Amino acid sequence: MSANSSHTDIRLDGIIAKLSEPWRSYALLARLDRPVGTWLLFLPGVFGIFLAQESDLLEQCLYVILFAIGSLLMRSAGCVINDIWDRKIDAQVTRTALRPLASGALKLHQAFYLLTLLLLGGLLVLLALPPICWSLAPIALLFVALYPAAKRLTWWPQLVMGFTFGFGAPMGYAASEGKLDAVSLTLYGGVIFWQLGFDTVYGFQDMEDDSRIGVKSTSLKMHHRARSFIGACYGAALFLFFLCAFSAGLSPWFYCGFIPATILLAHQVFTLDPLNAPACLKAFRRNIPIGMLLALAFILGRLA
């Protein structure tokens, strides 16, 4: 199957399908139809919260709730920013042509209204976190704002995405531990490699369109050696996860989640076909249960 096979990642079903306009388009702009991105932003925060040693369980549970709300709001805000930047490019790509700004269902000023509300909600969540998180927030916002420009400037926009979506890991650790240290940065490195891998898999869907319109991507650069590259990314991620867990003194219960996650990532590498766009989308989405297994590993490693 060709990489440009006609398909879209918009999901018009369930509650979203029952909404009237313009609310349906607002929901699609915020990606409420596809929670996969929210999960992949949220789960690294859980890794960091439970890798830390200083918080008690009640405090950790509170941070999990706050990070869940914050991840939903900030992922949606990031998607709005991305679609504002990319509305003309999206209109030329099969998978994204039906997005609200690309299709004209929403106007630019409407997107800015939604973005303002999402950022205000994110600010309220941030103020409920420890002050150290306040100082880290501008770095996270900078990554969110610059990520859409990466595909215009570098062949490594997926790496920039890893720095952006992975920032919840050091943020969660800082909230629980009250500081950043080598363990937290090792965790961040692992998350960046994991996300570089699965976002490159995601980008394989758009290779033909990206090549046609001149958009750069790691997927285009690496598709001739897709399995070896994705395998190297996942291997580096797993090594760094193991290293930070060992350094932080997590219990052997850590491996109850870590080993199954390793097996699933290996299976994803061995079955990868960069020219099969729907299969790449399915492989990308399977990183949610993989991320849940990794989160379980850190939770059990700290609590069991």
PDB file of C-alpha atoms in Angstrom:
ATOM      1  CA  MET A   1       0.000   0.000   0.000  1.00  0.00           C
ATOM      2  CA  SER A   2       1.400   3.417  -0.882  1.00  0.00           C
ATOM      3  CA  ALA A   3       2.262   5.915   1.791  1.00  0.00           C
ATOM      4  CA  ASN A   4      -0.178   8.400   0.324  1.00  0.00           C
ATOM      5  CA  SER A   5      -3.199   6.104   0.496  1.00  0.00           C
ATOM      6  CA  SER A   6      -6.383   8.086   0.984  1.00  0.00           C
ATOM      7  CA  HIS A   7      -7.093   8.184   4.686  1.00  0.00           C
ATOM      8  CA  THR A   8      -7.592  10.718   7.451  1.00  0.00           C
ATOM      9  CA  ASP A   9      -6.852  10.529  11.156  1.00  0.00           C
ATOM     10  CA  ILE A  10      -9.967  12.602  12.008  1.00  0.00           C
ATOM     11  CA  ARG A  11     -12.530  10.520  13.886  1.00  0.00           C
ATOM     12  CA  LEU A  12     -16.132  11.645  13.521  1.00  0.00           C
ATOM     13  CA  ASP A  13     -17.909   9.286  15.876  1.00  0.00           C
ATOM     14  CA  GLY A  14     -19.301   9.175  19.413  1.00  0.00           C
ATOM     15  CA  ILE A  15     -19.984  12.467  21.165  1.00  0.00           C
ATOM     16  CA  ILE A  16     -18.000  14.459  18.589  1.00  0.00           C
ATOM     17  CA  ALA A  17     -20.350  13.385  15.791  1.00  0.00           C
ATOM     18  CA  LYS A  18     -23.380  14.584  17.765  1.00  0.00           C
ATOM     19  CA  LEU A  19     -22.084  18.120  18.255  1.00  0.00           C
ATOM     20  CA  SER A  20     -23.480  20.918  16.132  1.00  0.00           C
ATOM     21  CA  GLU A  21     -21.272  23.453  14.370  1.00  0.00           C
ATOM     22  CA  PRO A  22     -19.114  25.289  15.239  1.00  0.00           C
ATOM     23  CA  TRP A  23     -18.624  23.165  18.388  1.00  0.00           C
ATOM     24  CA  ARG A  24     -17.749  20.074  16.382  1.00  0.00           C
ATOM     25  CA  SER A  25     -15.017  21.969  14.552  1.00  0.00           C
ATOM     26  CA  TYR A  26     -13.693  23.410  17.827  1.00  0.00           C
ATOM     27  CA  ALA A  27     -13.537  19.878  19.233  1.00  0.00           C
ATOM     28  CA  LEU A  28     -11.680  18.666  16.137  1.00  0.00           C
ATOM     29  CA  LEU A  29      -9.273  21.606  16.291  1.00  0.00           C
ATOM     30  CA  ALA A  30      -8.493  20.694  19.916  1.00  0.00           C
ATOM     31  CA  ARG A  31      -8.093  17.019  18.821  1.00  0.00           C
ATOM     32  CA  LEU A  32     -10.745  15.860  21.299  1.00  0.00           C
ATOM     33  CA  ASP A  33     -11.625  13.181  18.763  1.00  0.00           C
ATOM     34  CA  ARG A  34      -8.141  11.663  19.162  1.00  0.00           C
ATOM     35  CA  PRO A  35      -6.916  11.432  22.763  1.00  0.00           C
ATOM     36  CA  VAL A  36      -3.758   9.541  21.760  1.00  0.00           C
ATOM     37  CA  GLY A  37      -1.662  12.728  21.885  1.00  0.00           C
ATOM     38  CA  THR A  38      -2.993  13.622  25.336  1.00  0.00           C
ATOM     39  CA  TRP A  39      -1.982  10.181  26.628  1.00  0.00           C
ATOM     40  CA  LEU A  40       1.489  10.470  25.109  1.00  0.00           C
ATOM     41  CA  LEU A  41       1.959  13.876  26.751  1.00  0.00           C
ATOM     42  CA  PHE A  42       0.521  12.747  30.095  1.00  0.00           C
ATOM     43  CA  LEU A  43       2.275   9.403  30.595  1.00  0.00           C
ATOM     44  CA  PRO A  44       5.868  10.760  30.729  1.00  0.00           C
ATOM     45  CA  GLY A  45       4.688  13.019  33.546  1.00  0.00           C
ATOM     46  CA  VAL A  46       3.579   9.904  35.439  1.00  0.00           C
ATOM     47  CA  PHE A  47       7.042   8.393  34.860  1.00  0.00           C
ATOM     48  CA  GLY A  48       8.629  11.444  36.462  1.00  0.00           C
ATOM     49  CA  ILE A  49       6.172  11.717  39.347  1.00  0.00           C
ATOM     50  CA  PHE A  50       6.837   8.159  40.517  1.00  0.00           C
ATOM     51  CA  LEU A  51      10.551   8.064  39.711  1.00  0.00           C
ATOM     52  CA  ALA A  52      11.028  10.775  42.355  1.00  0.00           C
ATOM     53  CA  GLN A  53      11.631   9.730  45.946  1.00  0.00           C
ATOM     54  CA  GLU A  54      10.481  12.654  48.095  1.00  0.00           C
ATOM     55  CA  SER A  55       6.670  12.820  47.641  1.00  0.00           C
ATOM     56  CA  ASP A  56       4.134  10.791  49.586  1.00  0.00           C
ATOM     57  CA  LEU A  57       1.447   8.797  47.777  1.00  0.00           C
ATOM     58  CA  LEU A  58      -1.360  11.318  48.324  1.00  0.00           C
ATOM     59  CA  GLU A  59       0.760  14.114  46.897  1.00  0.00           C
ATOM     60  CA  GLN A  60       1.732  11.969  43.914  1.00  0.00           C
ATOM     61  CA  CYS A  61      -1.916  11.166  43.192  1.00  0.00           C
ATOM     62  CA  LEU A  62      -2.756  14.876  43.266  1.00  0.00           C
ATOM     63  CA  TYR A  63       0.027  15.580  40.783  1.00  0.00           C
ATOM     64  CA  VAL A  64      -1.255  12.809  38.504  1.00  0.00           C
ATOM     65  CA  ILE A  65      -4.696  14.461  38.424  1.00  0.00           C
ATOM     66  CA  LEU A  66      -3.229  17.896  37.744  1.00  0.00           C
ATOM     67  CA  PHE A  67      -0.953  16.535  35.017  1.00  0.00           C
ATOM     68  CA  ALA A  68      -3.904  14.744  33.396  1.00  0.00           C
ATOM     69  CA  ILE A  69      -5.905  17.977  33.206  1.00  0.00           C
ATOM     70  CA  GLY A  70      -2.867  19.984  32.142  1.00  0.00           C
ATOM     71  CA  SER A  71      -1.952  17.464  29.453  1.00  0.00           C
ATOM     72  CA  LEU A  72      -5.418  17.661  27.919  1.00  0.00           C
ATOM     73  CA  LEU A  73      -5.353  21.457  27.886  1.00  0.00           C
ATOM     74  CA  MET A  74      -1.770  21.897  26.691  1.00  0.00           C
ATOM     75  CA  ARG A  75      -1.924  19.162  24.067  1.00  0.00           C
ATOM     76  CA  SER A  76      -5.015  20.863  22.658  1.00  0.00           C
ATOM     77  CA  ALA A  77      -3.275  24.250  22.791  1.00  0.00           C
ATOM     78  CA  GLY A  78      -0.273  22.779  20.989  1.00  0.00           C
ATOM     79  CA  CYS A  79      -2.530  21.352  18.284  1.00  0.00           C
ATOM     80  CA  VAL A  80      -4.189  24.743  17.769  1.00  0.00           C
ATOM     81  CA  ILE A  81      -0.773  26.422  17.447  1.00  0.00           C
ATOM     82  CA  ASN A  82       0.357  23.697  15.041  1.00  0.00           C
ATOM     83  CA  ASP A  83      -2.764  24.072  12.888  1.00  0.00           C
ATOM     84  CA  ILE A  84      -2.409  27.868  12.805  1.00  0.00           C
ATOM     85  CA  TRP A  85       1.156  27.485  11.525  1.00  0.00           C
ATOM     86  CA  ASP A  86       0.356  24.633   9.131  1.00  0.00           C
ATOM     87  CA  ARG A  87      -3.109  25.491   7.796  1.00  0.00           C
ATOM     88  CA  LYS A  88      -1.846  25.977   4.222  1.00  0.00           C
ATOM     89  CA  ILE A  89       0.370  22.880   4.317  1.00  0.00           C
ATOM     90  CA  ASP A  90      -2.413  20.792   5.882  1.00  0.00           C
ATOM     91  CA  ALA A  91      -4.719  21.665   2.998  1.00  0.00           C
ATOM     92  CA  GLN A  92      -2.274  19.908   0.634  1.00  0.00           C
ATOM     93  CA  VAL A  93      -1.849  16.689   2.670  1.00  0.00           C
ATOM     94  CA  THR A  94      -4.401  13.894   2.370  1.00  0.00           C
ATOM     95  CA  ARG A  95      -4.401  13.015   6.069  1.00  0.00           C
ATOM     96  CA  THR A  96      -4.845  16.597   7.285  1.00  0.00           C
ATOM     97  CA  ALA A  97      -6.896  18.299   4.558  1.00  0.00           C
ATOM     98  CA  LEU A  98     -10.133  18.045   6.575  1.00  0.00           C
ATOM     99  CA  ARG A  99      -8.767  19.761   9.677  1.00  0.00           C
ATOM    100  CA  PRO A 100     -10.956  22.772  10.579  1.00  0.00           C
ATOM    101  CA  LEU A 101      -8.491  25.532   9.663  1.00  0.00           C
ATOM    102  CA  ALA A 102      -7.232  23.781   6.534  1.00  0.00           C
ATOM    103  CA  SER A 103     -10.767  23.141   5.276  1.00  0.00           C
ATOM    104  CA  GLY A 104     -12.111  26.575   6.227  1.00  0.00           C
ATOM    105  CA  ALA A 105     -14.624  25.242   8.762  1.00  0.00           C
ATOM    106  CA  LEU A 106     -13.106  27.655  11.307  1.00  0.00           C
ATOM    107  CA  LYS A 107     -11.510  31.048  10.784  1.00  0.00           C
ATOM    108  CA  LEU A 108      -8.154  32.132  12.184  1.00  0.00           C
ATOM    109  CA  HIS A 109      -9.672  34.430  14.817  1.00  0.00           C
ATOM    110  CA  GLN A 110     -11.785  31.554  16.138  1.00  0.00           C
ATOM    111  CA  ALA A 111      -8.645  29.470  16.589  1.00  0.00           C
ATOM    112  CA  PHE A 112      -7.042  32.282  18.602  1.00  0.00           C
ATOM    113  CA  TYR A 113     -10.124  32.489  20.867  1.00  0.00           C
ATOM    114  CA  LEU A 114      -9.867  28.774  21.619  1.00  0.00           C
ATOM    115  CA  LEU A 115      -6.106  29.003  22.138  1.00  0.00           C
ATOM    116  CA  THR A 116      -6.555  31.797  24.698  1.00  0.00           C
ATOM    117  CA  LEU A 117      -9.049  29.740  26.722  1.00  0.00           C
ATOM    118  CA  LEU A 118      -6.815  26.666  26.666  1.00  0.00           C
ATOM    119  CA  LEU A 119      -3.744  28.623  27.788  1.00  0.00           C
ATOM    120  CA  LEU A 120      -5.695  30.263  30.622  1.00  0.00           C
ATOM    121  CA  GLY A 121      -6.818  26.817  31.799  1.00  0.00           C
ATOM    122  CA  GLY A 122      -3.238  25.569  31.585  1.00  0.00           C
ATOM    123  CA  LEU A 123      -2.099  28.550  33.671  1.00  0.00           C
ATOM    124  CA  LEU A 124      -4.564  27.664  36.437  1.00  0.00           C
ATOM    125  CA  VAL A 125      -3.224  24.094  36.533  1.00  0.00           C
ATOM    126  CA  LEU A 126       0.360  25.379  36.599  1.00  0.00           C
ATOM    127  CA  LEU A 127      -0.379  27.645  39.578  1.00  0.00           C
ATOM    128  CA  ALA A 128      -1.572  24.574  41.530  1.00  0.00           C
ATOM    129  CA  LEU A 129       1.840  22.902  41.043  1.00  0.00           C
ATOM    130  CA  PRO A 130       4.992  23.646  43.096  1.00  0.00           C
ATOM    131  CA  PRO A 131       6.873  26.870  42.217  1.00  0.00           C
ATOM    132  CA  ILE A 132       9.755  24.984  40.565  1.00  0.00           C
ATOM    133  CA  CYS A 133       7.297  24.019  37.822  1.00  0.00           C
ATOM    134  CA  TRP A 134       6.523  27.692  37.238  1.00  0.00           C
ATOM    135  CA  SER A 135      10.134  28.308  36.230  1.00  0.00           C
ATOM    136  CA  LEU A 136      10.092  25.326  33.852  1.00  0.00           C
ATOM    137  CA  ALA A 137       6.815  26.280  32.151  1.00  0.00           C
ATOM    138  CA  PRO A 138       8.315  28.969  29.834  1.00  0.00           C
ATOM    139  CA  ILE A 139      10.712  26.355  28.413  1.00  0.00           C
ATOM    140  CA  ALA A 140       7.790  24.032  27.700  1.00  0.00           C
ATOM    141  CA  LEU A 141       5.826  26.841  26.016  1.00  0.00           C
ATOM    142  CA  LEU A 142       8.851  27.732  23.890  1.00  0.00           C
ATOM    143  CA  PHE A 143       9.040  24.139  22.609  1.00  0.00           C
ATOM    144  CA  VAL A 144       5.290  24.148  21.887  1.00  0.00           C
ATOM    145  CA  ALA A 145       5.546  27.403  19.949  1.00  0.00           C
ATOM    146  CA  LEU A 146       8.642  26.427  17.937  1.00  0.00           C
ATOM    147  CA  TYR A 147       7.762  22.820  17.087  1.00  0.00           C
ATOM    148  CA  PRO A 148       5.605  23.702  14.037  1.00  0.00           C
ATOM    149  CA  ALA A 149       8.545  25.645  12.551  1.00  0.00           C
ATOM    150  CA  ALA A 150      10.897  22.667  12.837  1.00  0.00           C
ATOM    151  CA  LYS A 151       9.627  20.921   9.694  1.00  0.00           C
ATOM    152  CA  ARG A 152      10.494  24.051   7.710  1.00  0.00           C
ATOM    153  CA  LEU A 153      14.041  24.314   9.049  1.00  0.00           C
ATOM    154  CA  THR A 154      15.369  20.831   9.810  1.00  0.00           C
ATOM    155  CA  TRP A 155      15.078  17.173   8.857  1.00  0.00           C
ATOM    156  CA  TRP A 156      14.553  16.442  12.567  1.00  0.00           C
ATOM    157  CA  PRO A 157      11.134  17.869  13.506  1.00  0.00           C
ATOM    158  CA  GLN A 158      10.306  14.554  15.211  1.00  0.00           C
ATOM    159  CA  LEU A 159      13.260  15.131  17.555  1.00  0.00           C
ATOM    160  CA  VAL A 160      11.901  18.586  18.395  1.00  0.00           C
ATOM    161  CA  MET A 161       8.550  16.910  19.069  1.00  0.00           C
ATOM    162  CA  GLY A 162      10.312  14.564  21.498  1.00  0.00           C
ATOM    163  CA  PHE A 163      11.720  17.499  23.452  1.00  0.00           C
ATOM    164  CA  THR A 164       8.233  19.081  23.434  1.00  0.00           C
ATOM    165  CA  PHE A 165       5.993  16.132  24.335  1.00  0.00           C
ATOM    166  CA  GLY A 166       8.614  14.608  26.623  1.00  0.00           C
ATOM    167  CA  PHE A 167       8.894  17.686  28.813  1.00  0.00           C
ATOM    168  CA  GLY A 168       6.265  16.288  31.160  1.00  0.00           C
ATOM    169  CA  ALA A 169       8.877  13.815  32.447  1.00  0.00           C
ATOM    170  CA  PRO A 170      11.257  16.358  34.055  1.00  0.00           C
ATOM    171  CA  MET A 171       8.250  18.501  35.015  1.00  0.00           C
ATOM    172  CA  GLY A 172       6.640  15.590  36.882  1.00  0.00           C
ATOM    173  CA  TYR A 173       9.924  14.712  38.566  1.00  0.00           C
ATOM    174  CA  ALA A 174      10.479  18.339  39.608  1.00  0.00           C
ATOM    175  CA  ALA A 175       6.965  18.542  41.060  1.00  0.00           C
ATOM    176  CA  SER A 176       7.537  15.433  43.209  1.00  0.00           C
ATOM    177  CA  GLU A 177      11.231  15.805  44.003  1.00  0.00           C
ATOM    178  CA  GLY A 178      11.466  19.583  44.186  1.00  0.00           C
ATOM    179  CA  LYS A 179      14.530  19.663  41.893  1.00  0.00           C
ATOM    180  CA  LEU A 180      16.040  18.435  38.652  1.00  0.00           C
ATOM    181  CA  ASP A 181      19.068  16.155  38.706  1.00  0.00           C
ATOM    182  CA  ALA A 182      20.917  13.592  36.580  1.00  0.00           C
ATOM    183  CA  VAL A 183      18.206  10.966  37.157  1.00  0.00           C
ATOM    184  CA  SER A 184      15.485  13.257  35.822  1.00  0.00           C
ATOM    185  CA  LEU A 185      17.565  14.224  32.787  1.00  0.00           C
ATOM    186  CA  THR A 186      18.255  10.550  32.068  1.00  0.00           C
ATOM    187  CA  LEU A 187      14.512   9.924  32.155  1.00  0.00           C
ATOM    188  CA  TYR A 188      13.938  12.892  29.836  1.00  0.00           C
ATOM    189  CA  GLY A 189      16.507  11.496  27.415  1.00  0.00           C
ATOM    190  CA  GLY A 190      14.709   8.149  27.385  1.00  0.00           C
ATOM    191  CA  VAL A 191      11.358   9.773  26.695  1.00  0.00           C
ATOM    192  CA  ILE A 192      12.858  11.884  23.877  1.00  0.00           C
ATOM    193  CA  PHE A 193      14.233   8.772  22.128  1.00  0.00           C
ATOM    194  CA  TRP A 194      10.939   6.904  22.599  1.00  0.00           C
ATOM    195  CA  GLN A 195       8.954   9.785  21.153  1.00  0.00           C
ATOM    196  CA  LEU A 196      11.432  10.349  18.318  1.00  0.00           C
ATOM    197  CA  GLY A 197      10.827   6.714  17.380  1.00  0.00           C
ATOM    198  CA  PHE A 198       7.040   6.647  17.473  1.00  0.00           C
ATOM    199  CA  ASP A 199       6.604  10.086  15.897  1.00  0.00           C
ATOM    200  CA  THR A 200       8.839   8.998  13.025  1.00  0.00           C
ATOM    201  CA  VAL A 201       6.525   5.992  12.610  1.00  0.00           C
ATOM    202  CA  TYR A 202       3.586   8.433  12.591  1.00  0.00           C
ATOM    203  CA  GLY A 203       5.305  10.578   9.953  1.00  0.00           C
ATOM    204  CA  PHE A 204       5.691   7.648   7.552  1.00  0.00           C
ATOM    205  CA  GLN A 205       2.020   8.246   6.662  1.00  0.00           C
ATOM    206  CA  ASP A 206       2.801  11.593   5.028  1.00  0.00           C
ATOM    207  CA  MET A 207       6.060  10.902   3.172  1.00  0.00           C
ATOM    208  CA  GLU A 208       4.752  11.291  -0.366  1.00  0.00           C
ATOM    209  CA  ASP A 209       2.790  14.453   0.416  1.00  0.00           C
ATOM    210  CA  ASP A 210       5.692  15.910   2.431  1.00  0.00           C
ATOM    211  CA  SER A 211       8.123  15.222  -0.418  1.00  0.00           C
ATOM    212  CA  ARG A 212       5.753  16.782  -2.962  1.00  0.00           C
ATOM    213  CA  ILE A 213       5.261  20.042  -1.050  1.00  0.00           C
ATOM    214  CA  GLY A 214       8.820  20.303   0.302  1.00  0.00           C
ATOM    215  CA  VAL A 215       8.219  19.627   4.001  1.00  0.00           C
ATOM    216  CA  LYS A 216      11.168  18.112   5.857  1.00  0.00           C
ATOM    217  CA  SER A 217      10.754  15.192   8.259  1.00  0.00           C
ATOM    218  CA  THR A 218      12.802  12.523  10.013  1.00  0.00           C
ATOM    219  CA  SER A 219      10.458   9.993   8.430  1.00  0.00           C
ATOM    220  CA  LEU A 220      11.522  11.045   4.927  1.00  0.00           C
ATOM    221  CA  LYS A 221      15.183  11.047   5.897  1.00  0.00           C
ATOM    222  CA  MET A 222      15.108   7.611   7.507  1.00  0.00           C
ATOM    223  CA  HIS A 223      12.517   5.612   5.565  1.00  0.00           C
ATOM    224  CA  HIS A 224      15.160   3.588   3.671  1.00  0.00           C
ATOM    225  CA  ARG A 225      16.498   2.301   7.006  1.00  0.00           C
ATOM    226  CA  ALA A 226      13.267   2.537   8.956  1.00  0.00           C
ATOM    227  CA  ARG A 227      13.605  -0.584  11.101  1.00  0.00           C
ATOM    228  CA  SER A 228      17.207   0.020  12.121  1.00  0.00           C
ATOM    229  CA  PHE A 229      16.498   3.666  12.973  1.00  0.00           C
ATOM    230  CA  ILE A 230      13.322   2.991  14.954  1.00  0.00           C
ATOM    231  CA  GLY A 231      15.037   0.046  16.660  1.00  0.00           C
ATOM    232  CA  ALA A 232      17.948   2.289  17.672  1.00  0.00           C
ATOM    233  CA  CYS A 233      15.539   4.912  19.067  1.00  0.00           C
ATOM    234  CA  TYR A 234      13.558   2.390  21.089  1.00  0.00           C
ATOM    235  CA  GLY A 235      16.729   0.621  22.238  1.00  0.00           C
ATOM    236  CA  ALA A 236      18.231   3.889  23.491  1.00  0.00           C
ATOM    237  CA  ALA A 237      14.963   4.782  25.227  1.00  0.00           C
ATOM    238  CA  LEU A 238      14.742   1.434  27.027  1.00  0.00           C
ATOM    239  CA  PHE A 239      18.393   1.606  28.112  1.00  0.00           C
ATOM    240  CA  LEU A 240      17.909   5.082  29.586  1.00  0.00           C
ATOM    241  CA  PHE A 241      14.673   4.026  31.332  1.00  0.00           C
ATOM    242  CA  PHE A 242      16.533   1.093  32.880  1.00  0.00           C
ATOM    243  CA  LEU A 243      19.443   3.341  33.856  1.00  0.00           C
ATOM    244  CA  CYS A 244      17.312   5.974  35.593  1.00  0.00           C
ATOM    245  CA  ALA A 245      15.255   3.298  37.387  1.00  0.00           C
ATOM    246  CA  PHE A 246      18.451   1.621  38.614  1.00  0.00           C
ATOM    247  CA  SER A 247      19.981   4.962  39.663  1.00  0.00           C
ATOM    248  CA  ALA A 248      16.810   5.921  41.558  1.00  0.00           C
ATOM    249  CA  GLY A 249      16.740   2.597  43.409  1.00  0.00           C
ATOM    250  CA  LEU A 250      13.412   1.337  42.071  1.00  0.00           C
ATOM    251  CA  SER A 251      12.447  -2.155  43.211  1.00  0.00           C
ATOM    252  CA  PRO A 252      12.514  -5.256  40.942  1.00  0.00           C
ATOM    253  CA  TRP A 253       8.742  -4.809  40.515  1.00  0.00           C
ATOM    254  CA  PHE A 254       9.739  -2.217  37.903  1.00  0.00           C
ATOM    255  CA  TYR A 255      10.390  -5.044  35.455  1.00  0.00           C
ATOM    256  CA  CYS A 256       6.771  -6.237  35.602  1.00  0.00           C
ATOM    257  CA  GLY A 257       5.884  -3.339  33.313  1.00  0.00           C
ATOM    258  CA  PHE A 258       9.256  -2.765  31.693  1.00  0.00           C
ATOM    259  CA  ILE A 259       9.718  -6.222  30.164  1.00  0.00           C
ATOM    260  CA  PRO A 260       6.273  -6.380  28.448  1.00  0.00           C
ATOM    261  CA  ALA A 261       6.816  -2.848  27.107  1.00  0.00           C
ATOM    262  CA  THR A 262      10.184  -3.935  25.721  1.00  0.00           C
ATOM    263  CA  ILE A 263       8.600  -6.919  23.956  1.00  0.00           C
ATOM    264  CA  LEU A 264       5.874  -4.754  22.393  1.00  0.00           C
ATOM    265  CA  LEU A 265       8.385  -2.177  21.168  1.00  0.00           C
ATOM    266  CA  ALA A 266      10.534  -4.918  19.646  1.00  0.00           C
ATOM    267  CA  HIS A 267       7.470  -6.358  17.892  1.00  0.00           C
ATOM    268  CA  GLN A 268       6.671  -2.911  16.517  1.00  0.00           C
ATOM    269  CA  VAL A 269      10.175  -2.660  15.026  1.00  0.00           C
ATOM    270  CA  PHE A 270      10.143  -6.133  13.450  1.00  0.00           C
ATOM    271  CA  THR A 271       6.696  -5.662  11.853  1.00  0.00           C
ATOM    272  CA  LEU A 272       7.209  -2.059  10.687  1.00  0.00           C
ATOM    273  CA  ASP A 273       6.325  -1.246   7.069  1.00  0.00           C
ATOM    274  CA  PRO A 274       6.931   2.463   6.349  1.00  0.00           C
ATOM    275  CA  LEU A 275       4.956   2.257   3.087  1.00  0.00           C
ATOM    276  CA  ASN A 276       1.771   1.041   4.796  1.00  0.00           C
ATOM    277  CA  ALA A 277       0.229   4.267   6.086  1.00  0.00           C
ATOM    278  CA  PRO A 278      -2.767   2.765   7.986  1.00  0.00           C
ATOM    279  CA  ALA A 279      -0.467   0.197   9.642  1.00  0.00           C
ATOM    280  CA  CYS A 280       1.903   2.990  10.708  1.00  0.00           C
ATOM    281  CA  LEU A 281      -0.998   4.866  12.290  1.00  0.00           C
ATOM    282  CA  LYS A 282      -2.013   1.716  14.194  1.00  0.00           C
ATOM    283  CA  ALA A 283       1.588   1.158  15.323  1.00  0.00           C
ATOM    284  CA  PHE A 284       1.782   4.744  16.544  1.00  0.00           C
ATOM    285  CA  ARG A 285      -1.434   4.351  18.553  1.00  0.00           C
ATOM    286  CA  ARG A 286      -0.103   1.166  20.182  1.00  0.00           C
ATOM    287  CA  ASN A 287       2.352   3.354  22.053  1.00  0.00           C
ATOM    288  CA  ILE A 288      -0.475   4.247  24.437  1.00  0.00           C
ATOM    289  CA  PRO A 289      -0.624   0.757  26.028  1.00  0.00           C
ATOM    290  CA  ILE A 290       3.182   0.617  25.838  1.00  0.00           C
ATOM    291  CA  GLY A 291       3.341   3.919  27.703  1.00  0.00           C
ATOM    292  CA  MET A 292       0.840   2.600  30.253  1.00  0.00           C
ATOM    293  CA  LEU A 293       3.068  -0.417  30.854  1.00  0.00           C
ATOM    294  CA  LEU A 294       6.050   1.870  31.365  1.00  0.00           C
ATOM    295  CA  ALA A 295       4.032   4.035  33.751  1.00  0.00           C
ATOM    296  CA  LEU A 296       3.043   0.876  35.643  1.00  0.00           C
ATOM    297  CA  ALA A 297       6.736  -0.054  35.796  1.00  0.00           C
ATOM    298  CA  PHE A 298       7.655   3.226  37.494  1.00  0.00           C
ATOM    299  CA  ILE A 299       4.658   3.073  39.841  1.00  0.00           C
ATOM    300  CA  LEU A 300       5.367  -0.492  40.938  1.00  0.00           C
ATOM    301  CA  GLY A 301       9.088   0.184  41.147  1.00  0.00           C
ATOM    302  CA  ARG A 302       8.499   3.001  43.600  1.00  0.00           C
ATOM    303  CA  LEU A 303       5.524   1.721  45.588  1.00  0.00           C
ATOM    304  CA  ALA A 304       5.828  -2.099  45.629  1.00  0.00           C
TER     305      ALA A 304
END
